[in-house]
Amino acid sequence: HSGGLIVIDRIGRVGGSVRNAAITLGLTVQPAVISSLSERKGFRGRGLLARILFSVPESRVGKRAANSVPMPWQVQVEYDENVAALLRVPCELDEQGEIQSQLIDLDAVAYGLLVDFKEVLEPSLGSGGTLEAIADWSNKLAGQAVRLAALLHIGDRAGKTTASLREPIARETLERAIRI
């Protein structure tokens, strides 16, 4: 979820709310699991699948080396350092000790790219458009790209000064997110 308020107030259920709900999950599942999700009653109609970014890489079966080369030591060291730097990214706490959301803006050039991206997407969503069959998912694509750009922005600045985290997201970062 993107950091907003979630209020559940349905007839016959206990209600509640979550302030500043934010979550990013990374799941590794078999391609058949992803394919079967759209068959589950209510998953698509309620917008659940529209909020998930999918990546289904080409299968390596039949192309794998029996005696593959291990990961170079330096790659492992850099990976470990980068993960540790992400874990040290500072956060601000509110008076209850909860992590407080921090706004990261797009710079003016990145915002222009976002508008252009939305303008290209929009005609594809409607009747007869190339994305009509997945319009529910595609309709959220621009927002997902901005969220991904924010994650890239934070990742690029992990281990640097707190002030650099507050810099606006640049066009190049949003371009990378759109490519992904």
mmCIF file with all atom_site columns, C-alpha atoms in Angstrom:
data_model
loop_
_atom_site.group_PDB
_atom_site.id
_atom_site.type_symbol
_atom_site.label_atom_id
_atom_site.label_alt_id
_atom_site.label_comp_id
_atom_site.label_asym_id
_atom_site.label_entity_id
_atom_site.label_seq_id
_atom_site.pdbx_PDB_ins_code
_atom_site.Cartn_x
_atom_site.Cartn_y
_atom_site.Cartn_z
_atom_site.occupancy
_atom_site.B_iso_or_equiv
_atom_site.pdbx_formal_charge
_atom_site.auth_seq_id
_atom_site.auth_comp_id
_atom_site.auth_asym_id
_atom_site.auth_atom_id
_atom_site.pdbx_PDB_model_num
ATOM 1   C CA . HIS A 1 1   ? 0.000   0.000   0.000   1.00 0.00 ? 1   HIS A CA 1
ATOM 2   C CA . SER A 1 2   ? 1.186   3.473   -0.787  1.00 0.00 ? 2   SER A CA 1
ATOM 3   C CA . GLY A 1 3   ? 1.225   5.215   2.570   1.00 0.00 ? 3   GLY A CA 1
ATOM 4   C CA . GLY A 1 4   ? -2.324  6.490   2.846   1.00 0.00 ? 4   GLY A CA 1
ATOM 5   C CA . LEU A 1 5   ? -5.067  5.840   5.357   1.00 0.00 ? 5   LEU A CA 1
ATOM 6   C CA . ILE A 1 6   ? -6.876  2.492   5.210   1.00 0.00 ? 6   ILE A CA 1
ATOM 7   C CA . VAL A 1 7   ? -10.354 2.435   6.722   1.00 0.00 ? 7   VAL A CA 1
ATOM 8   C CA . ILE A 1 8   ? -12.331 -0.794  6.858   1.00 0.00 ? 8   ILE A CA 1
ATOM 9   C CA . ASP A 1 9   ? -15.983 -0.222  7.654   1.00 0.00 ? 9   ASP A CA 1
ATOM 10  C CA . ARG A 1 10  ? -18.051 -3.031  6.194   1.00 0.00 ? 10  ARG A CA 1
ATOM 11  C CA . ILE A 1 11  ? -21.401 -4.399  7.307   1.00 0.00 ? 11  ILE A CA 1
ATOM 12  C CA . GLY A 1 12  ? -20.972 -7.586  9.296   1.00 0.00 ? 12  GLY A CA 1
ATOM 13  C CA . ARG A 1 13  ? -17.248 -7.118  9.951   1.00 0.00 ? 13  ARG A CA 1
ATOM 14  C CA . VAL A 1 14  ? -15.257 -5.494  12.698  1.00 0.00 ? 14  VAL A CA 1
ATOM 15  C CA . GLY A 1 15  ? -13.946 -2.189  11.378  1.00 0.00 ? 15  GLY A CA 1
ATOM 16  C CA . GLY A 1 16  ? -10.670 -0.463  11.915  1.00 0.00 ? 16  GLY A CA 1
ATOM 17  C CA . SER A 1 17  ? -8.092  1.790   10.380  1.00 0.00 ? 17  SER A CA 1
ATOM 18  C CA . VAL A 1 18  ? -4.372  1.982   9.716   1.00 0.00 ? 18  VAL A CA 1
ATOM 19  C CA . ARG A 1 19  ? -2.647  5.360   9.490   1.00 0.00 ? 19  ARG A CA 1
ATOM 20  C CA . ASN A 1 20  ? 0.077   5.763   6.865   1.00 0.00 ? 20  ASN A CA 1
ATOM 21  C CA . ALA A 1 21  ? -0.179  2.158   5.682   1.00 0.00 ? 21  ALA A CA 1
ATOM 22  C CA . ALA A 1 22  ? 2.860   1.350   3.580   1.00 0.00 ? 22  ALA A CA 1
ATOM 23  C CA . ILE A 1 23  ? 4.107   -2.028  2.484   1.00 0.00 ? 23  ILE A CA 1
ATOM 24  C CA . THR A 1 24  ? 6.237   -3.430  -0.290  1.00 0.00 ? 24  THR A CA 1
ATOM 25  C CA . LEU A 1 25  ? 6.418   -7.184  -0.728  1.00 0.00 ? 25  LEU A CA 1
ATOM 26  C CA . GLY A 1 26  ? 8.648   -9.233  -2.953  1.00 0.00 ? 26  GLY A CA 1
ATOM 27  C CA . LEU A 1 27  ? 7.384   -12.757 -3.593  1.00 0.00 ? 27  LEU A CA 1
ATOM 28  C CA . THR A 1 28  ? 9.000   -15.512 -5.609  1.00 0.00 ? 28  THR A CA 1
ATOM 29  C CA . VAL A 1 29  ? 6.394   -17.957 -6.847  1.00 0.00 ? 29  VAL A CA 1
ATOM 30  C CA . GLN A 1 30  ? 5.992   -20.428 -9.677  1.00 0.00 ? 30  GLN A CA 1
ATOM 31  C CA . PRO A 1 31  ? 4.575   -18.932 -12.919 1.00 0.00 ? 31  PRO A CA 1
ATOM 32  C CA . ALA A 1 32  ? 1.521   -21.190 -12.617 1.00 0.00 ? 32  ALA A CA 1
ATOM 33  C CA . VAL A 1 33  ? 0.637   -19.478 -9.317  1.00 0.00 ? 33  VAL A CA 1
ATOM 34  C CA . ILE A 1 34  ? 0.645   -16.082 -11.018 1.00 0.00 ? 34  ILE A CA 1
ATOM 35  C CA . SER A 1 35  ? -1.455  -17.416 -13.905 1.00 0.00 ? 35  SER A CA 1
ATOM 36  C CA . SER A 1 36  ? -4.047  -18.831 -11.536 1.00 0.00 ? 36  SER A CA 1
ATOM 37  C CA . LEU A 1 37  ? -4.505  -15.597 -9.577  1.00 0.00 ? 37  LEU A CA 1
ATOM 38  C CA . SER A 1 38  ? -6.895  -14.084 -12.108 1.00 0.00 ? 38  SER A CA 1
ATOM 39  C CA . GLU A 1 39  ? -9.116  -17.155 -11.780 1.00 0.00 ? 39  GLU A CA 1
ATOM 40  C CA . ARG A 1 40  ? -9.662  -16.522 -8.058  1.00 0.00 ? 40  ARG A CA 1
ATOM 41  C CA . LYS A 1 41  ? -13.074 -14.991 -7.466  1.00 0.00 ? 41  LYS A CA 1
ATOM 42  C CA . GLY A 1 42  ? -12.804 -11.329 -6.486  1.00 0.00 ? 42  GLY A CA 1
ATOM 43  C CA . PHE A 1 43  ? -9.034  -10.931 -6.937  1.00 0.00 ? 43  PHE A CA 1
ATOM 44  C CA . ARG A 1 44  ? -9.351  -8.962  -10.143 1.00 0.00 ? 44  ARG A CA 1
ATOM 45  C CA . GLY A 1 45  ? -12.686 -7.201  -9.597  1.00 0.00 ? 45  GLY A CA 1
ATOM 46  C CA . ARG A 1 46  ? -11.615 -5.761  -6.244  1.00 0.00 ? 46  ARG A CA 1
ATOM 47  C CA . GLY A 1 47  ? -8.360  -4.371  -7.580  1.00 0.00 ? 47  GLY A CA 1
ATOM 48  C CA . LEU A 1 48  ? -5.952  -6.734  -5.822  1.00 0.00 ? 48  LEU A CA 1
ATOM 49  C CA . LEU A 1 49  ? -4.181  -7.816  -9.016  1.00 0.00 ? 49  LEU A CA 1
ATOM 50  C CA . ALA A 1 50  ? -4.046  -4.217  -10.253 1.00 0.00 ? 50  ALA A CA 1
ATOM 51  C CA . ARG A 1 51  ? -1.769  -3.370  -7.326  1.00 0.00 ? 51  ARG A CA 1
ATOM 52  C CA . ILE A 1 52  ? 0.856   -6.040  -8.027  1.00 0.00 ? 52  ILE A CA 1
ATOM 53  C CA . LEU A 1 53  ? 3.884   -5.640  -10.273 1.00 0.00 ? 53  LEU A CA 1
ATOM 54  C CA . PHE A 1 54  ? 4.677   -8.950  -11.961 1.00 0.00 ? 54  PHE A CA 1
ATOM 55  C CA . SER A 1 55  ? 7.940   -10.177 -13.419 1.00 0.00 ? 55  SER A CA 1
ATOM 56  C CA . VAL A 1 56  ? 8.014   -13.564 -15.099 1.00 0.00 ? 56  VAL A CA 1
ATOM 57  C CA . PRO A 1 57  ? 11.522  -14.222 -16.414 1.00 0.00 ? 57  PRO A CA 1
ATOM 58  C CA . GLU A 1 58  ? 12.210  -16.640 -19.222 1.00 0.00 ? 58  GLU A CA 1
ATOM 59  C CA . SER A 1 59  ? 12.768  -20.168 -17.932 1.00 0.00 ? 59  SER A CA 1
ATOM 60  C CA . ARG A 1 60  ? 16.412  -21.282 -17.737 1.00 0.00 ? 60  ARG A CA 1
ATOM 61  C CA . VAL A 1 61  ? 15.455  -24.967 -17.743 1.00 0.00 ? 61  VAL A CA 1
ATOM 62  C CA . GLY A 1 62  ? 17.464  -26.727 -20.417 1.00 0.00 ? 62  GLY A CA 1
ATOM 63  C CA . LYS A 1 63  ? 20.048  -23.921 -20.498 1.00 0.00 ? 63  LYS A CA 1
ATOM 64  C CA . ARG A 1 64  ? 21.649  -24.251 -17.048 1.00 0.00 ? 64  ARG A CA 1
ATOM 65  C CA . ALA A 1 65  ? 25.321  -25.095 -16.625 1.00 0.00 ? 65  ALA A CA 1
ATOM 66  C CA . ALA A 1 66  ? 25.967  -28.246 -14.599 1.00 0.00 ? 66  ALA A CA 1
ATOM 67  C CA . ASN A 1 67  ? 29.065  -26.689 -13.028 1.00 0.00 ? 67  ASN A CA 1
ATOM 68  C CA . SER A 1 68  ? 28.222  -23.007 -12.796 1.00 0.00 ? 68  SER A CA 1
ATOM 69  C CA . VAL A 1 69  ? 30.774  -20.425 -11.712 1.00 0.00 ? 69  VAL A CA 1
ATOM 70  C CA . PRO A 1 70  ? 30.183  -19.187 -8.147  1.00 0.00 ? 70  PRO A CA 1
ATOM 71  C CA . MET A 1 71  ? 29.338  -15.557 -7.514  1.00 0.00 ? 71  MET A CA 1
ATOM 72  C CA . PRO A 1 72  ? 32.554  -13.496 -7.331  1.00 0.00 ? 72  PRO A CA 1
ATOM 73  C CA . TRP A 1 73  ? 33.497  -12.642 -3.748  1.00 0.00 ? 73  TRP A CA 1
ATOM 74  C CA . GLN A 1 74  ? 33.510  -8.878  -4.455  1.00 0.00 ? 74  GLN A CA 1
ATOM 75  C CA . VAL A 1 75  ? 29.924  -9.019  -5.766  1.00 0.00 ? 75  VAL A CA 1
ATOM 76  C CA . GLN A 1 76  ? 28.824  -10.690 -2.515  1.00 0.00 ? 76  GLN A CA 1
ATOM 77  C CA . VAL A 1 77  ? 30.669  -8.063  -0.446  1.00 0.00 ? 77  VAL A CA 1
ATOM 78  C CA . GLU A 1 78  ? 29.072  -5.185  -2.396  1.00 0.00 ? 78  GLU A CA 1
ATOM 79  C CA . TYR A 1 79  ? 25.637  -6.792  -2.085  1.00 0.00 ? 79  TYR A CA 1
ATOM 80  C CA . ASP A 1 80  ? 26.027  -7.179  1.679   1.00 0.00 ? 80  ASP A CA 1
ATOM 81  C CA . GLU A 1 81  ? 27.227  -3.568  2.011   1.00 0.00 ? 81  GLU A CA 1
ATOM 82  C CA . ASN A 1 82  ? 24.300  -2.247  -0.028  1.00 0.00 ? 82  ASN A CA 1
ATOM 83  C CA . VAL A 1 83  ? 21.711  -4.202  1.974   1.00 0.00 ? 83  VAL A CA 1
ATOM 84  C CA . ALA A 1 84  ? 23.290  -2.983  5.227   1.00 0.00 ? 84  ALA A CA 1
ATOM 85  C CA . ALA A 1 85  ? 23.213  0.617   3.920   1.00 0.00 ? 85  ALA A CA 1
ATOM 86  C CA . LEU A 1 86  ? 19.498  0.280   3.118   1.00 0.00 ? 86  LEU A CA 1
ATOM 87  C CA . LEU A 1 87  ? 18.839  -0.980  6.627   1.00 0.00 ? 87  LEU A CA 1
ATOM 88  C CA . ARG A 1 88  ? 20.584  2.109   8.014   1.00 0.00 ? 88  ARG A CA 1
ATOM 89  C CA . VAL A 1 89  ? 18.478  4.590   6.010   1.00 0.00 ? 89  VAL A CA 1
ATOM 90  C CA . PRO A 1 90  ? 17.237  6.951   8.735   1.00 0.00 ? 90  PRO A CA 1
ATOM 91  C CA . CYS A 1 91  ? 13.566  7.318   9.492   1.00 0.00 ? 91  CYS A CA 1
ATOM 92  C CA . GLU A 1 92  ? 11.662  9.873   11.482  1.00 0.00 ? 92  GLU A CA 1
ATOM 93  C CA . LEU A 1 93  ? 9.354   8.765   14.284  1.00 0.00 ? 93  LEU A CA 1
ATOM 94  C CA . ASP A 1 94  ? 6.160   10.441  15.412  1.00 0.00 ? 94  ASP A CA 1
ATOM 95  C CA . GLU A 1 95  ? 5.153   11.051  19.044  1.00 0.00 ? 95  GLU A CA 1
ATOM 96  C CA . GLN A 1 96  ? 3.883   7.441   19.349  1.00 0.00 ? 96  GLN A CA 1
ATOM 97  C CA . GLY A 1 97  ? 7.191   6.054   18.069  1.00 0.00 ? 97  GLY A CA 1
ATOM 98  C CA . GLU A 1 98  ? 5.697   5.059   14.712  1.00 0.00 ? 98  GLU A CA 1
ATOM 99  C CA . ILE A 1 99  ? 7.678   5.575   11.521  1.00 0.00 ? 99  ILE A CA 1
ATOM 100 C CA . GLN A 1 100 ? 6.539   8.802   9.896   1.00 0.00 ? 100 GLN A CA 1
ATOM 101 C CA . SER A 1 101 ? 5.999   9.005   6.155   1.00 0.00 ? 101 SER A CA 1
ATOM 102 C CA . GLN A 1 102 ? 8.373   11.273  4.271   1.00 0.00 ? 102 GLN A CA 1
ATOM 103 C CA . LEU A 1 103 ? 7.376   12.941  1.052   1.00 0.00 ? 103 LEU A CA 1
ATOM 104 C CA . ILE A 1 104 ? 9.781   12.711  -1.885  1.00 0.00 ? 104 ILE A CA 1
ATOM 105 C CA . ASP A 1 105 ? 8.876   15.007  -4.772  1.00 0.00 ? 105 ASP A CA 1
ATOM 106 C CA . LEU A 1 106 ? 9.594   14.613  -8.451  1.00 0.00 ? 106 LEU A CA 1
ATOM 107 C CA . ASP A 1 107 ? 11.668  17.402  -9.934  1.00 0.00 ? 107 ASP A CA 1
ATOM 108 C CA . ALA A 1 108 ? 9.975   19.461  -12.668 1.00 0.00 ? 108 ALA A CA 1
ATOM 109 C CA . VAL A 1 109 ? 11.601  17.514  -15.523 1.00 0.00 ? 109 VAL A CA 1
ATOM 110 C CA . ALA A 1 110 ? 10.644  14.147  -13.984 1.00 0.00 ? 110 ALA A CA 1
ATOM 111 C CA . TYR A 1 111 ? 7.088   15.396  -13.479 1.00 0.00 ? 111 TYR A CA 1
ATOM 112 C CA . GLY A 1 112 ? 6.948   16.333  -17.170 1.00 0.00 ? 112 GLY A CA 1
ATOM 113 C CA . LEU A 1 113 ? 8.057   12.787  -18.037 1.00 0.00 ? 113 LEU A CA 1
ATOM 114 C CA . LEU A 1 114 ? 5.313   11.393  -15.796 1.00 0.00 ? 114 LEU A CA 1
ATOM 115 C CA . VAL A 1 115 ? 2.682   13.471  -17.574 1.00 0.00 ? 115 VAL A CA 1
ATOM 116 C CA . ASP A 1 116 ? 4.024   12.303  -20.960 1.00 0.00 ? 116 ASP A CA 1
ATOM 117 C CA . PHE A 1 117 ? 3.965   8.667   -19.779 1.00 0.00 ? 117 PHE A CA 1
ATOM 118 C CA . LYS A 1 118 ? 0.343   9.007   -18.645 1.00 0.00 ? 118 LYS A CA 1
ATOM 119 C CA . GLU A 1 119 ? -0.619  10.597  -21.953 1.00 0.00 ? 119 GLU A CA 1
ATOM 120 C CA . VAL A 1 120 ? 0.903   7.666   -23.863 1.00 0.00 ? 120 VAL A CA 1
ATOM 121 C CA . LEU A 1 121 ? -0.816  5.097   -21.626 1.00 0.00 ? 121 LEU A CA 1
ATOM 122 C CA . GLU A 1 122 ? -4.304  6.597   -21.586 1.00 0.00 ? 122 GLU A CA 1
ATOM 123 C CA . PRO A 1 123 ? -5.423  5.822   -25.180 1.00 0.00 ? 123 PRO A CA 1
ATOM 124 C CA . SER A 1 124 ? -4.270  2.205   -24.742 1.00 0.00 ? 124 SER A CA 1
ATOM 125 C CA . LEU A 1 125 ? -6.623  1.646   -21.788 1.00 0.00 ? 125 LEU A CA 1
ATOM 126 C CA . GLY A 1 126 ? -9.945  2.233   -23.526 1.00 0.00 ? 126 GLY A CA 1
ATOM 127 C CA . SER A 1 127 ? -12.103 0.123   -25.768 1.00 0.00 ? 127 SER A CA 1
ATOM 128 C CA . GLY A 1 128 ? -9.978  -1.426  -28.521 1.00 0.00 ? 128 GLY A CA 1
ATOM 129 C CA . GLY A 1 129 ? -6.731  -0.229  -26.910 1.00 0.00 ? 129 GLY A CA 1
ATOM 130 C CA . THR A 1 130 ? -3.704  -2.492  -26.682 1.00 0.00 ? 130 THR A CA 1
ATOM 131 C CA . LEU A 1 131 ? -3.990  -2.568  -22.870 1.00 0.00 ? 131 LEU A CA 1
ATOM 132 C CA . GLU A 1 132 ? -7.786  -2.896  -22.685 1.00 0.00 ? 132 GLU A CA 1
ATOM 133 C CA . ALA A 1 133 ? -7.622  -6.497  -21.414 1.00 0.00 ? 133 ALA A CA 1
ATOM 134 C CA . ILE A 1 134 ? -5.453  -5.396  -18.470 1.00 0.00 ? 134 ILE A CA 1
ATOM 135 C CA . ALA A 1 135 ? -6.772  -1.853  -18.102 1.00 0.00 ? 135 ALA A CA 1
ATOM 136 C CA . ASP A 1 136 ? -7.287  -2.371  -14.354 1.00 0.00 ? 136 ASP A CA 1
ATOM 137 C CA . TRP A 1 137 ? -3.561  -3.073  -13.954 1.00 0.00 ? 137 TRP A CA 1
ATOM 138 C CA . SER A 1 138 ? -2.366  -0.576  -16.566 1.00 0.00 ? 138 SER A CA 1
ATOM 139 C CA . ASN A 1 139 ? -4.458  2.184   -15.000 1.00 0.00 ? 139 ASN A CA 1
ATOM 140 C CA . LYS A 1 140 ? -2.196  2.005   -11.932 1.00 0.00 ? 140 LYS A CA 1
ATOM 141 C CA . LEU A 1 141 ? 1.053   1.703   -13.906 1.00 0.00 ? 141 LEU A CA 1
ATOM 142 C CA . ALA A 1 142 ? 2.086   5.374   -13.747 1.00 0.00 ? 142 ALA A CA 1
ATOM 143 C CA . GLY A 1 143 ? 1.604   5.452   -9.970  1.00 0.00 ? 143 GLY A CA 1
ATOM 144 C CA . GLN A 1 144 ? 3.543   2.199   -9.623  1.00 0.00 ? 144 GLN A CA 1
ATOM 145 C CA . ALA A 1 145 ? 6.375   3.699   -11.688 1.00 0.00 ? 145 ALA A CA 1
ATOM 146 C CA . VAL A 1 146 ? 6.558   6.665   -9.295  1.00 0.00 ? 146 VAL A CA 1
ATOM 147 C CA . ARG A 1 147 ? 6.653   4.332   -6.270  1.00 0.00 ? 147 ARG A CA 1
ATOM 148 C CA . LEU A 1 148 ? 9.388   2.284   -7.914  1.00 0.00 ? 148 LEU A CA 1
ATOM 149 C CA . ALA A 1 149 ? 11.298  5.493   -8.719  1.00 0.00 ? 149 ALA A CA 1
ATOM 150 C CA . ALA A 1 150 ? 11.118  6.412   -5.016  1.00 0.00 ? 150 ALA A CA 1
ATOM 151 C CA . LEU A 1 151 ? 12.598  3.018   -4.074  1.00 0.00 ? 151 LEU A CA 1
ATOM 152 C CA . LEU A 1 152 ? 15.384  3.472   -6.643  1.00 0.00 ? 152 LEU A CA 1
ATOM 153 C CA . HIS A 1 153 ? 15.967  7.017   -5.341  1.00 0.00 ? 153 HIS A CA 1
ATOM 154 C CA . ILE A 1 154 ? 16.348  5.730   -1.779  1.00 0.00 ? 154 ILE A CA 1
ATOM 155 C CA . GLY A 1 155 ? 18.526  2.824   -2.899  1.00 0.00 ? 155 GLY A CA 1
ATOM 156 C CA . ASP A 1 156 ? 20.807  5.158   -4.837  1.00 0.00 ? 156 ASP A CA 1
ATOM 157 C CA . ARG A 1 157 ? 21.270  7.304   -1.736  1.00 0.00 ? 157 ARG A CA 1
ATOM 158 C CA . ALA A 1 158 ? 21.557  4.611   0.940   1.00 0.00 ? 158 ALA A CA 1
ATOM 159 C CA . GLY A 1 159 ? 24.682  5.230   2.983   1.00 0.00 ? 159 GLY A CA 1
ATOM 160 C CA . LYS A 1 160 ? 24.779  8.911   2.011   1.00 0.00 ? 160 LYS A CA 1
ATOM 161 C CA . THR A 1 161 ? 23.515  11.960  3.873   1.00 0.00 ? 161 THR A CA 1
ATOM 162 C CA . THR A 1 162 ? 19.940  12.236  5.091   1.00 0.00 ? 162 THR A CA 1
ATOM 163 C CA . ALA A 1 163 ? 19.615  15.476  3.113   1.00 0.00 ? 163 ALA A CA 1
ATOM 164 C CA . SER A 1 164 ? 20.215  13.605  -0.150  1.00 0.00 ? 164 SER A CA 1
ATOM 165 C CA . LEU A 1 165 ? 17.121  11.485  0.527   1.00 0.00 ? 165 LEU A CA 1
ATOM 166 C CA . ARG A 1 166 ? 15.008  14.637  0.477   1.00 0.00 ? 166 ARG A CA 1
ATOM 167 C CA . GLU A 1 167 ? 16.273  15.720  -2.942  1.00 0.00 ? 167 GLU A CA 1
ATOM 168 C CA . PRO A 1 168 ? 13.561  15.457  -5.590  1.00 0.00 ? 168 PRO A CA 1
ATOM 169 C CA . ILE A 1 169 ? 13.480  12.389  -7.798  1.00 0.00 ? 169 ILE A CA 1
ATOM 170 C CA . ALA A 1 170 ? 15.258  13.152  -11.072 1.00 0.00 ? 170 ALA A CA 1
ATOM 171 C CA . ARG A 1 171 ? 14.073  12.314  -14.590 1.00 0.00 ? 171 ARG A CA 1
ATOM 172 C CA . GLU A 1 172 ? 16.772  9.658   -14.980 1.00 0.00 ? 172 GLU A CA 1
ATOM 173 C CA . THR A 1 173 ? 15.472  7.790   -11.930 1.00 0.00 ? 173 THR A CA 1
ATOM 174 C CA . LEU A 1 174 ? 11.879  7.880   -13.200 1.00 0.00 ? 174 LEU A CA 1
ATOM 175 C CA . GLU A 1 175 ? 13.097  6.709   -16.624 1.00 0.00 ? 175 GLU A CA 1
ATOM 176 C CA . ARG A 1 176 ? 14.744  3.697   -14.967 1.00 0.00 ? 176 ARG A CA 1
ATOM 177 C CA . ALA A 1 177 ? 11.514  2.916   -13.111 1.00 0.00 ? 177 ALA A CA 1
ATOM 178 C CA . ILE A 1 178 ? 9.456   3.140   -16.304 1.00 0.00 ? 178 ILE A CA 1
ATOM 179 C CA . ARG A 1 179 ? 11.899  0.804   -18.074 1.00 0.00 ? 179 ARG A CA 1
ATOM 180 C CA . ILE A 1 180 ? 11.555  -1.714  -15.255 1.00 0.00 ? 180 ILE A CA 1
#
